Short mmCIF file of C-alpha atoms in Angstrom, two decimals:
data_model
loop_
_atom_site.label_atom_id
_atom_site.label_comp_id
_atom_site.label_asym_id
_atom_site.label_seq_id
_atom_site.Cartn_x
_atom_site.Cartn_y
_atom_site.Cartn_z
CA MET F 17 0.20 -0.02 0.05
CA PRO F 18 1.59 3.32 -1.11
CA SER F 19 1.75 6.29 1.47
CA SER F 20 1.60 9.98 0.91
CA VAL F 21 4.83 11.88 1.27
CA PRO F 22 2.97 14.13 4.16
CA ARG F 23 2.14 11.16 6.37
CA HIS F 24 6.05 10.47 7.12
CA TRP F 25 7.33 14.31 6.26
CA ARG F 26 5.30 15.50 9.69
CA GLU F 27 6.95 12.95 11.92
CA ASN F 28 10.29 13.53 10.38
CA ILE F 29 12.25 15.69 12.87
CA LYS F 30 10.64 14.12 15.73
CA ARG F 31 11.78 10.78 14.44
CA TYR F 32 15.28 11.63 13.33
CA ARG F 33 15.94 13.71 16.80
CA LEU F 34 14.04 11.76 19.48
CA LEU F 35 12.30 15.05 19.72
CA GLY F 36 9.54 15.29 22.74
CA THR F 37 7.76 17.15 24.71
CA LYS F 38 7.48 18.83 28.16
CA CYS F 39 4.66 19.98 30.21
CA ALA F 40 4.93 23.72 31.31
CA SER F 41 2.42 23.20 34.05
CA CYS F 42 3.80 19.93 35.66
CA GLY F 43 7.30 19.31 34.16
CA THR F 44 6.41 15.72 33.02
CA ILE F 45 8.34 14.59 29.69
CA HIS F 46 6.87 12.61 27.06
CA TYR F 47 7.99 10.72 24.03
CA PRO F 48 5.91 10.39 21.56
CA ARG F 49 5.53 13.75 21.83
CA ARG F 50 2.12 14.59 23.03
CA THR F 51 -0.81 17.93 22.51
CA VAL F 52 -2.33 17.06 26.05
CA CYS F 53 -0.48 15.96 29.16
CA PRO F 54 -1.74 12.64 30.45
CA SER F 55 -0.01 13.48 34.02
CA CYS F 56 -2.04 16.90 34.78
CA LYS F 57 -4.09 17.29 31.30
CA ALA F 58 -2.28 20.63 30.45
CA ARG F 59 -2.51 21.64 26.69
CA GLU F 60 0.53 24.03 27.08
CA LEU F 61 3.61 21.71 26.39
CA GLU F 62 6.82 22.78 25.36
CA GLU F 63 9.34 20.98 22.84
CA TYR F 64 12.00 18.54 24.57
CA GLN F 65 15.12 17.20 23.16
CA PHE F 66 15.81 13.56 24.46
CA LYS F 67 19.70 13.07 24.75
CA GLY F 68 19.18 9.76 22.77
CA SER F 69 21.25 7.09 25.19
CA GLY F 70 19.34 4.89 27.66
CA LYS F 71 19.42 1.11 28.39
CA ILE F 72 17.49 -2.05 27.28
CA TYR F 73 14.65 -2.28 29.26
CA SER F 74 13.53 -5.74 27.43
CA TYR F 75 14.01 -7.03 24.07
CA THR F 76 13.09 -9.73 21.77
CA ILE F 77 14.34 -11.22 18.29
CA ILE F 78 11.48 -10.76 15.40
CA ARG F 79 11.82 -13.88 13.54
CA SER F 80 8.38 -13.70 11.79
CA PRO F 81 7.97 -9.85 10.48
CA PRO F 82 5.11 -7.93 9.10
CA GLU F 83 4.81 -7.45 5.31
CA GLY F 84 7.39 -4.69 4.33
CA TYR F 85 10.33 -5.83 7.08
CA GLU F 86 11.30 -8.84 5.56
CA PHE F 87 14.67 -7.85 4.12
CA CYS F 88 16.03 -7.54 7.48
CA LYS F 89 14.73 -10.40 9.03
CA PRO F 90 16.01 -11.42 11.71
CA TYR F 91 16.11 -8.16 13.69
CA ALA F 92 16.12 -7.07 17.58
CA ALA F 93 13.67 -4.91 18.71
CA ALA F 94 13.69 -3.43 22.45
CA LEU F 95 11.93 -1.46 24.72
CA ILE F 96 14.52 1.26 25.53
CA GLU F 97 14.53 3.03 29.06
CA LEU F 98 16.12 6.61 27.98
CA GLU F 99 18.53 8.13 30.28
CA GLU F 100 15.59 10.54 30.94
CA GLY F 101 13.25 7.88 32.04
CA GLU F 102 10.77 7.70 29.39
CA ILE F 103 10.60 3.83 27.48
CA VAL F 104 10.50 4.24 23.83
CA THR F 105 10.34 1.42 21.49
CA ALA F 106 12.50 0.81 18.56
CA GLN F 107 14.75 -1.72 16.73
CA LEU F 108 18.31 -2.75 17.68
CA THR F 109 21.04 -2.53 14.94
CA ASP F 110 24.47 -3.11 14.87
CA CYS F 111 24.42 -6.08 17.48
CA ASN F 112 25.23 -9.38 18.28
CA PHE F 113 21.80 -11.35 19.61
CA ASP F 114 23.87 -13.43 21.76
CA ASP F 115 25.21 -10.39 23.72
CA LEU F 116 22.18 -8.30 24.21
CA GLU F 117 20.35 -7.99 28.02
CA ILE F 118 18.49 -6.45 29.97
CA GLY F 119 20.22 -3.32 31.38
CA MET F 120 22.48 -3.05 28.24
CA PRO F 121 23.49 0.49 27.62
CA VAL F 122 22.50 1.76 24.07
CA GLU F 123 22.48 4.84 21.99
CA SER F 124 20.35 5.85 19.18
CA VAL F 125 21.31 6.40 15.37
CA ILE F 126 19.72 7.17 12.40
CA ARG F 127 18.90 4.08 10.18
CA ARG F 128 16.60 3.49 7.10
CA MET F 129 13.25 1.52 8.64
CA PHE F 130 11.57 0.58 5.54
CA ALA F 131 10.32 1.52 2.07
CA TYR F 132 7.14 1.54 0.18
CA GLY F 133 8.36 -1.10 -2.93
CA GLU F 134 11.19 -0.07 -5.08
CA SER F 135 10.09 3.26 -5.99
CA GLY F 136 8.15 4.58 -3.10
CA ILE F 137 9.17 6.72 -0.22
CA ILE F 138 11.88 5.37 2.14
CA VAL F 139 11.47 6.04 5.54
CA TYR F 140 14.38 6.69 8.08
CA GLY F 141 14.22 6.79 12.05
CA TYR F 142 15.73 5.84 14.97
CA LYS F 143 17.47 2.73 16.06
CA PHE F 144 19.69 1.58 18.98
CA ARG F 145 22.61 0.10 19.00
CA PRO F 146 25.57 -0.82 21.53
CA ILE F 147 27.35 2.17 22.93
CA LEU F 148 30.65 2.12 21.11
CA PRO F 149 33.96 2.93 22.69
CA ARG F 150 34.62 6.40 22.78
CA MET F 151 37.76 7.93 21.66
CA MET O 21 -30.95 0.80 34.77
CA GLN O 22 -32.99 -3.02 34.04
CA ASP O 23 -31.00 -6.54 34.67
CA VAL O 24 -29.70 -7.80 31.33
CA ALA O 25 -29.86 -11.64 30.41
CA ILE O 26 -28.56 -14.05 27.73
CA VAL O 27 -30.99 -15.78 26.30
CA GLY O 28 -29.56 -17.57 23.52
CA VAL O 29 -26.01 -18.45 22.36
CA GLY O 30 -24.37 -19.89 19.16
CA CYS O 31 -21.12 -19.77 17.01
CA THR O 32 -19.32 -21.22 14.24
CA PRO O 33 -16.42 -23.74 14.65
CA VAL O 34 -13.08 -21.83 14.43
CA GLY O 35 -11.14 -22.80 11.66
CA GLU O 36 -10.02 -21.90 8.64
CA PRO O 37 -13.16 -22.34 6.22
CA TRP O 38 -12.36 -21.76 2.90
CA ASP O 39 -15.85 -22.17 1.38
CA LYS O 40 -17.34 -19.54 3.72
CA SER O 41 -17.26 -15.75 3.60
CA LEU O 42 -17.61 -13.10 6.61
CA ARG O 43 -21.12 -12.51 5.69
CA GLU O 44 -21.85 -16.33 5.94
CA ILE O 45 -20.33 -17.13 9.18
CA ALA O 46 -21.54 -13.96 10.56
CA VAL O 47 -24.86 -15.02 9.58
CA ASP O 48 -24.77 -18.49 10.54
CA SER O 49 -23.70 -17.76 14.39
CA THR O 50 -26.27 -14.95 14.45
CA TRP O 51 -28.91 -17.48 13.53
CA ASN O 52 -27.65 -20.17 15.63
CA ALA O 53 -27.87 -18.03 18.26
CA LEU O 54 -31.59 -16.62 17.28
CA ASP O 55 -32.36 -20.46 17.44
CA ASP O 56 -31.45 -20.90 20.70
CA ALA O 57 -33.35 -18.31 22.03
CA GLY O 58 -36.45 -19.50 19.98
CA THR O 59 -36.80 -16.56 18.34
CA ASP O 60 -36.31 -14.62 14.70
CA GLU O 61 -36.75 -11.09 16.10
CA VAL O 62 -34.17 -8.42 17.39
CA ASP O 63 -34.37 -4.83 17.43
CA GLY O 64 -30.70 -4.32 17.71
CA LEU O 65 -27.87 -6.10 16.22
CA ILE O 66 -24.06 -4.85 17.61
CA VAL O 67 -20.96 -6.32 15.72
CA GLY O 68 -17.60 -6.71 17.15
CA ASN O 69 -15.13 -6.78 14.60
CA MET O 70 -11.45 -5.79 14.58
CA SER O 71 -10.34 -5.34 10.92
CA SER O 72 -12.50 -6.37 8.12
CA GLY O 73 -11.82 -2.94 6.08
CA ASN O 74 -7.80 -5.08 5.79
CA PHE O 75 -8.81 -8.29 6.35
CA ILE O 76 -11.29 -8.57 3.38
CA ASP O 77 -11.89 -5.03 2.13
CA GLN O 78 -15.58 -4.86 3.76
CA GLU O 79 -16.75 -2.12 6.43
CA SER O 80 -20.49 -1.24 6.94
CA LEU O 81 -20.86 -4.86 8.99
CA GLY O 82 -23.58 -3.45 10.80
CA SER O 83 -25.73 -3.17 7.41
CA LEU O 84 -24.08 -6.40 5.89
CA ILE O 85 -24.80 -9.07 8.56
CA ALA O 86 -28.42 -7.42 9.31
CA ASP O 87 -29.35 -7.32 5.79
CA TYR O 88 -27.76 -11.09 4.48
CA GLY O 89 -29.34 -12.10 7.78
CA GLY O 90 -32.70 -10.80 7.09
CA LEU O 91 -33.28 -8.91 10.18
CA GLY O 92 -34.88 -5.89 8.02
CA ASN O 93 -33.95 -2.53 8.93
CA ILE O 94 -32.89 -2.54 12.80
CA SER O 95 -30.46 -0.80 14.52
CA ALA O 96 -27.21 -2.12 13.28
CA PHE O 97 -23.75 -1.01 13.56
CA LYS O 98 -20.15 -2.51 14.71
CA VAL O 99 -18.03 -1.88 17.70
CA GLU O 100 -14.03 -1.83 17.07
CA GLY O 101 -11.43 -2.37 19.80
CA ALA O 102 -8.72 -4.39 18.39
CA CYS O 103 -8.88 -7.97 19.39
CA GLY O 104 -11.23 -7.04 22.45
CA SER O 105 -13.51 -5.53 19.92
CA ALA O 106 -16.14 -8.51 20.78
CA GLY O 107 -15.57 -7.72 24.58
CA ALA O 108 -16.50 -4.24 23.90
CA ALA O 109 -19.55 -5.14 21.63
CA PHE O 110 -20.75 -7.19 24.33
CA LYS O 111 -20.77 -4.20 26.60
CA ALA O 112 -22.56 -2.38 24.03
CA GLY O 113 -25.43 -4.58 24.14
CA VAL O 114 -25.92 -4.88 27.57
CA MET O 115 -25.79 -1.02 27.95
CA ALA O 116 -28.53 -0.92 25.01
CA VAL O 117 -30.65 -3.45 26.76
CA ALA O 118 -30.18 -2.41 30.26
CA SER O 119 -30.67 1.65 29.27
CA GLY O 120 -34.14 0.32 27.87
CA TYR O 121 -32.89 1.16 24.30
CA HIS O 122 -33.62 -1.93 23.26
CA ASP O 123 -35.75 -4.84 24.26
CA VAL O 124 -33.95 -7.96 22.03
CA VAL O 125 -30.41 -7.36 21.16
CA CYS O 126 -27.93 -9.99 19.41
CA VAL O 127 -24.34 -8.98 19.74
CA THR O 128 -22.57 -10.94 16.91
CA GLY O 129 -18.41 -11.01 17.04
CA VAL O 130 -16.87 -11.99 13.49
CA GLU O 131 -13.32 -11.93 12.04
CA LYS O 132 -12.28 -13.58 8.64
CA MET O 133 -8.50 -13.43 8.95
CA THR O 134 -7.47 -16.20 6.67
CA ASP O 135 -8.63 -14.66 3.32
CA VAL O 136 -5.20 -12.44 2.99
CA VAL O 137 -2.03 -14.09 2.20
CA GLY O 138 1.62 -13.82 3.28
CA ASN O 139 2.70 -11.79 5.99
CA SER O 140 -0.07 -9.34 5.75
CA ALA O 141 -1.93 -10.84 8.77
CA THR O 142 0.77 -9.86 10.97
CA LYS O 143 0.95 -6.41 9.81
CA ILE O 144 -2.70 -5.84 10.01
CA LEU O 145 -2.66 -7.23 13.55
CA ALA O 146 0.26 -4.98 14.55
CA ASN O 147 -2.60 -2.22 14.02
CA ALA O 148 -3.59 -2.72 17.18
CA CYS O 149 -0.80 -1.23 18.59
CA ASP O 150 0.46 2.35 17.93
CA ARG O 151 1.27 2.31 14.25
CA GLU O 152 3.84 5.66 14.72
CA TYR O 153 5.60 4.81 17.31
CA GLU O 154 5.41 0.89 18.02
CA ALA O 155 4.43 -1.00 14.58
CA ILE O 156 6.39 1.42 12.10
CA HIS O 157 9.47 -0.10 13.80
CA GLY O 158 8.90 -3.54 12.32
CA VAL O 159 7.72 -4.69 16.17
CA THR O 160 5.10 -7.07 15.78
CA PHE O 161 2.19 -7.83 18.12
CA VAL O 162 3.92 -10.93 18.92
CA GLY O 163 7.17 -9.24 19.28
CA LEU O 164 5.32 -7.08 21.83
CA ASN O 165 4.26 -9.75 23.98
CA ALA O 166 7.44 -11.43 23.68
CA MET O 167 8.95 -8.39 25.46
CA ILE O 168 6.50 -7.78 28.18
CA MET O 169 7.20 -11.91 28.65
CA LYS O 170 10.75 -11.22 28.89
CA ARG O 171 10.55 -8.38 31.16
CA TYR O 172 8.15 -10.71 33.36
CA MET O 173 10.71 -13.57 33.35
CA HIS O 174 13.32 -10.89 34.77
CA ASP O 175 11.37 -9.03 37.31
CA HIS O 176 9.67 -12.02 39.06
CA LYS O 177 12.43 -14.77 38.44
CA VAL O 178 9.75 -17.17 36.44
CA THR O 179 10.69 -19.82 33.72
CA ARG O 180 9.64 -20.32 30.41
CA GLU O 181 8.57 -23.54 31.39
CA GLN O 182 6.20 -22.61 34.10
CA ILE O 183 4.54 -19.77 31.71
CA SER O 184 4.09 -22.20 28.82
CA THR O 185 1.80 -24.66 31.00
CA PHE O 186 -0.94 -22.32 29.66
CA PRO O 187 -0.99 -23.40 26.20
CA VAL O 188 -0.69 -26.96 27.40
CA ASN O 189 -3.97 -26.41 29.61
CA SER O 190 -6.00 -25.01 26.77
CA HIS O 191 -5.09 -27.73 24.13
CA LYS O 192 -6.26 -29.86 26.98
CA ASN O 193 -9.63 -28.54 26.86
CA GLY O 194 -9.79 -27.91 23.62
CA VAL O 195 -10.15 -31.65 22.64
CA LYS O 196 -13.73 -31.61 23.99
CA ASN O 197 -14.84 -28.52 22.14
CA PRO O 198 -16.47 -29.22 19.06
CA ASN O 199 -16.34 -25.46 17.74
CA ALA O 200 -12.25 -25.70 18.59
CA MET O 201 -9.40 -25.26 16.09
CA PHE O 202 -7.30 -27.40 17.51
CA ARG O 203 -8.53 -30.63 19.22
CA ARG O 204 -5.61 -32.57 20.33
CA GLU O 205 -3.00 -32.34 23.53
CA ILE O 206 0.34 -31.06 23.04
CA SER O 207 3.07 -31.39 25.76
CA LEU O 208 5.18 -28.71 27.22
CA ASP O 209 8.37 -30.05 25.44
CA THR O 210 6.31 -29.26 21.85
CA VAL O 211 5.50 -25.69 23.47
CA LEU O 212 9.21 -24.86 24.48
CA ASN O 213 10.97 -27.03 21.20
CA SER O 214 8.77 -25.16 18.31
CA PRO O 215 10.03 -22.62 16.24
CA MET O 216 10.32 -19.07 17.47
CA VAL O 217 8.24 -16.73 16.55
CA ALA O 218 9.72 -13.78 18.89
CA ASP O 219 11.76 -15.20 21.82
CA PRO O 220 10.82 -16.22 24.05
CA LEU O 221 7.75 -17.02 22.20
CA THR O 222 7.46 -19.65 20.25
CA VAL O 223 4.62 -20.27 17.77
CA MET O 224 2.85 -22.92 20.40
CA ASP O 225 2.74 -19.91 22.68
CA CYS O 226 0.72 -18.15 20.14
CA ALA O 227 -2.89 -18.10 19.39
CA PRO O 228 -3.67 -19.12 15.70
CA ILE O 229 -4.82 -16.63 12.75
CA CYS O 230 -8.37 -18.46 11.85
CA ASP O 231 -11.76 -17.37 11.01
CA GLY O 232 -15.07 -17.45 13.41
CA ALA O 233 -18.14 -15.83 14.46
CA ALA O 234 -19.96 -16.16 17.76
CA SER O 235 -23.66 -14.51 18.93
CA VAL O 236 -25.40 -13.81 21.81
CA ILE O 237 -28.85 -12.67 22.57
CA LEU O 238 -29.27 -10.42 25.20
CA THR O 239 -32.96 -8.97 26.75
CA THR O 240 -33.98 -7.77 30.18
CA ARG O 241 -33.96 -10.30 33.25
CA GLU O 242 -37.61 -9.80 33.52
CA ARG O 243 -38.24 -10.71 29.84
CA ALA O 244 -35.77 -13.86 29.98
CA ARG O 245 -37.95 -16.47 30.80
CA GLU O 246 -40.08 -15.98 27.47
CA PHE O 247 -37.19 -17.35 25.64
CA THR O 248 -35.36 -19.99 28.07
CA ASP O 249 -35.45 -21.93 31.17
CA THR O 250 -32.34 -20.73 31.76
CA PRO O 251 -31.08 -17.48 31.63
CA VAL O 252 -27.49 -16.24 32.45
CA ILE O 253 -27.16 -12.95 33.83
CA ILE O 254 -24.80 -10.40 33.34
CA LYS O 255 -23.74 -9.42 37.15
CA GLY O 256 -21.04 -7.39 36.05
CA CYS O 257 -19.45 -5.98 32.60
CA SER O 258 -17.27 -3.14 32.16
CA VAL O 259 -14.41 -1.72 29.10
CA LYS O 260 -11.42 0.12 30.65
CA VAL O 261 -8.50 1.45 28.55
CA ASP O 262 -4.63 1.91 29.07
CA THR O 263 -2.25 3.54 26.83
CA ILE O 264 -2.06 2.46 23.31
CA GLY O 265 1.96 2.12 23.34
CA VAL O 266 3.45 -0.44 25.80
CA HIS O 267 5.96 1.87 26.34
CA ASP O 268 3.92 4.88 28.08
CA ARG O 269 3.00 2.34 31.17
CA ALA O 270 4.29 2.43 34.81
CA THR O 271 4.68 -1.14 34.34
CA VAL O 272 4.63 -3.64 31.48
CA THR O 273 4.35 -6.93 33.39
CA SER O 274 0.26 -5.81 34.58
CA MET O 275 -2.24 -4.42 32.75
CA ALA O 276 -4.09 -1.33 34.49
CA ALA O 277 -7.20 -1.56 32.08
CA THR O 278 -7.47 -5.52 33.11
CA LYS O 279 -7.41 -4.39 36.81
CA ALA O 280 -9.66 -1.13 36.24
CA ALA O 281 -12.36 -3.01 33.90
CA ALA O 282 -12.03 -6.18 37.40
CA LYS O 283 -12.42 -3.45 39.66
CA ASP O 284 -15.56 -2.09 38.31
CA ALA O 285 -17.44 -5.55 37.36
CA PHE O 286 -16.75 -7.01 40.59
CA ALA O 287 -18.22 -3.82 42.47
CA GLN O 288 -21.58 -4.55 40.18
CA ALA O 289 -21.72 -7.74 40.49
CA LYS O 290 -21.07 -7.34 44.57
CA MET O 291 -18.29 -10.33 44.37
CA GLU O 292 -14.81 -10.78 45.04
CA PRO O 293 -12.38 -12.57 42.93
CA LYS O 294 -12.54 -15.71 45.45
CA ASP O 295 -16.22 -15.89 44.53
CA ILE O 296 -15.47 -16.77 41.15
CA GLN O 297 -15.77 -20.47 39.72
CA THR O 298 -14.22 -19.93 36.18
CA ALA O 299 -12.38 -17.96 34.13
CA GLU O 300 -12.12 -17.31 30.35
CA LEU O 301 -8.87 -15.57 30.01
CA HIS O 302 -7.37 -13.52 27.02
CA ASP O 303 -4.83 -16.22 26.12
CA ALA O 304 -3.31 -15.27 22.92
CA PHE O 305 0.08 -15.38 24.10
CA SER O 306 0.86 -17.50 27.29
CA ILE O 307 2.21 -15.04 28.92
CA MET O 308 -1.13 -13.13 28.76
CA GLY O 309 -2.88 -15.36 30.54
CA VAL O 310 -0.65 -15.47 33.36
CA ILE O 311 -0.75 -11.72 33.50
CA GLY O 312 -4.54 -12.00 33.52
CA LEU O 313 -4.42 -14.31 36.48
CA GLU O 314 -2.57 -11.69 38.08
CA ASP O 315 -4.54 -8.43 37.39
CA LEU O 316 -8.05 -10.17 37.77
CA GLY O 317 -7.09 -10.73 41.33
CA PHE O 318 -6.97 -14.58 41.28
CA VAL O 319 -3.09 -14.45 42.35
CA PRO O 320 -0.81 -12.05 43.64
CA ALA O 321 1.66 -10.42 40.91
CA GLY O 322 4.60 -12.61 39.97
CA LYS O 323 2.50 -15.78 40.86
CA GLY O 324 0.43 -16.48 37.84
CA ALA O 325 2.43 -18.91 36.26
CA LYS O 326 3.29 -21.25 39.10
CA PHE O 327 -0.26 -21.09 39.88
CA ALA O 328 -0.78 -22.46 36.73
CA ALA O 329 2.23 -24.73 36.66
CA ASP O 330 0.49 -26.36 39.78
CA GLY O 331 -2.50 -27.40 37.63
CA GLU O 332 -4.95 -24.93 39.67
CA ILE O 333 -5.90 -23.58 36.09
CA ALA O 334 -7.16 -27.36 34.69
CA ILE O 335 -10.67 -28.47 35.09
CA GLY O 336 -10.50 -29.96 38.43
CA GLY O 337 -8.29 -27.39 40.03
CA LYS O 338 -8.86 -24.20 42.22
CA LEU O 339 -9.62 -22.35 39.18
CA PRO O 340 -10.60 -23.81 35.70
CA CYS O 341 -9.11 -21.64 32.88
CA CYS O 342 -10.05 -21.54 29.10
CA THR O 343 -12.36 -24.38 29.82
CA MET O 344 -13.27 -24.90 25.87
CA GLY O 345 -9.62 -24.58 24.65
CA GLY O 346 -8.76 -20.56 25.24
CA LEU O 347 -7.79 -18.55 22.57
CA LYS O 348 -4.67 -20.80 21.75
CA ALA O 349 -7.08 -24.08 21.02
CA ARG O 350 -10.28 -22.77 20.13
CA GLY O 351 -8.98 -20.33 18.20
CA HIS O 352 -9.01 -16.33 18.35
CA PRO O 353 -10.69 -15.11 15.30
CA VAL O 354 -9.75 -11.32 16.66
CA GLY O 355 -12.73 -9.55 16.52
CA ALA O 356 -15.13 -12.65 17.31
CA THR O 357 -12.95 -13.78 20.81
CA GLY O 358 -14.90 -11.70 23.08
CA VAL O 359 -18.37 -13.18 22.20
CA TYR O 360 -17.06 -17.05 22.22
CA GLN O 361 -15.35 -16.40 25.64
CA ILE O 362 -19.10 -14.90 26.46
CA VAL O 363 -20.67 -18.15 24.62
CA GLU O 364 -18.55 -20.70 26.43
CA LEU O 365 -18.99 -19.02 29.84
CA ALA O 366 -22.77 -19.18 29.60
CA LYS O 367 -22.97 -22.70 28.69
CA ASN O 368 -20.75 -23.57 31.49
CA ILE O 369 -23.06 -21.83 33.51
CA ARG O 370 -26.64 -22.96 32.18
CA GLY O 371 -25.50 -26.24 32.12
CA ASP O 372 -24.73 -27.62 28.80
CA GLY O 373 -21.09 -26.90 29.10
CA VAL O 374 -18.07 -28.65 30.11
CA ILE O 375 -18.08 -27.89 33.55
CA ASP O 376 -20.71 -27.42 36.42
CA VAL O 377 -20.64 -23.89 37.66
CA GLU O 378 -22.66 -20.95 38.89
CA ASN O 379 -20.58 -18.06 37.77
CA GLY O 380 -17.30 -17.27 35.88
CA ILE O 381 -15.52 -14.30 34.59
CA ALA O 382 -14.29 -13.25 31.00
CA GLN O 383 -11.62 -10.94 30.22
CA ASN O 384 -11.20 -10.06 26.32
CA ILE O 385 -7.77 -7.72 25.85
CA GLY O 386 -7.17 -5.56 22.92
CA GLY O 387 -3.88 -4.57 21.84
CA THR O 388 -1.23 -5.32 24.35
CA GLY O 389 -3.56 -4.47 27.08
CA SER O 390 -5.00 -0.99 25.55
CA THR O 391 -8.75 -2.11 25.91
CA VAL O 392 -9.91 -4.75 28.28
CA SER O 393 -13.35 -5.69 28.89
CA VAL O 394 -14.11 -7.67 31.85
CA ALA O 395 -17.30 -9.66 32.25
CA ILE O 396 -19.04 -11.43 35.58
CA LEU O 397 -21.81 -14.04 34.24
CA GLY O 398 -24.08 -15.90 36.79
CA ARG O 399 -26.96 -18.25 37.42
CA ASP O 400 -30.43 -16.31 37.56
CA ASP O 401 -30.95 -17.06 41.42
#
């Protein structure tokens, strides 16, 4: 099923940069971004930039992928607990399945997520990988 | 508000009926229930269905089923809550009768999943979670439940072996159900050694993709005896929601929506978990059955797997669960499942089921716990 460009365009910046929201009233941070704070129902929210590092809260290996994701099977997916405390769902990349464990430190990277066929749009977004040694 | 009773039940065999379309199984099941109630007239039809638009390119199921069922110009529409659609439709039916808006209502849950090929069904099922922030990452519905299970095992120090006794129990019970998709027993070794779908869930931890339809006829308790000598009373019925994404919950190893719906339903019924004699749990994945036992208040958090492994969920145990095969062996035609559960529970209560009980509870989950319905049924005493 082809997709319009705006459907993905409107999410791009948030997906590329892990841009969430922060409630101006109670200070709760959210990712994904919201327009109403689920903690206090306030509707004044500011943009909030997440740092992009965290640790594995839980994970799995997807061996039976949905339509459109067959090209990268099997792949690891995880719930990542960000440094700021929020949890996000994402794929894990550049990793050895046998090394994965709950609590493992990871960092976000931009990767190709999937494409709408050979001539459709390519959707990019965040995946997480084990933190590389810093020079 | 009036008390509501079930006066007729019906369903089609769950499976992969190549020769039957959605409208045919829905009409078969609706008329099974009408025949059971001894009537050919309802003034409302509520359809539970998750995704006919994606599975068979057909919406407007209220009209379709009323039309092909020969029900005339009645009130008819569809209610959706992913895999919890039928539980939500059941509540809509109960509200319609309790409020006095309708006298006799049919609730039909239906799903035709096997008309799509390849990995399409996996993609459609992932519509039950957050498409933009979960499914878009290629995380399947099984994958989300696998992550819930992984974290549960980590937090509660529970093994796969203990959790995977759930499908063994469901398959054992499915043998006696002529409408079950799988009517053979399986061993724990079979579950553990089957191919992985999403670690640690194997294919035998997961409910099958299948077709089916189930129906109940509802009327007021006052009028129930016009239709049957064995009405089953709705003692409590509640639907609650939680965040659409698993990642937005305070904990992933328990479902706040189940807890809230159970609290509501138990209060309506003026009952407690210890009063309940049987449970139809939403065991779409082994871990969901375990967490269901805990969230409904039958065992403390972290103790569900042991309760199951000790045989307490078997027929003859403290709390027989999934007595006609559950989602795993009876099958899980997603938008129909909640009504199958009510049909099976009602049969057990009115005396033509597989166990003899006075009451029971049914829990139907949509998404990963995003929409949960809980119903408590009992005899008319």
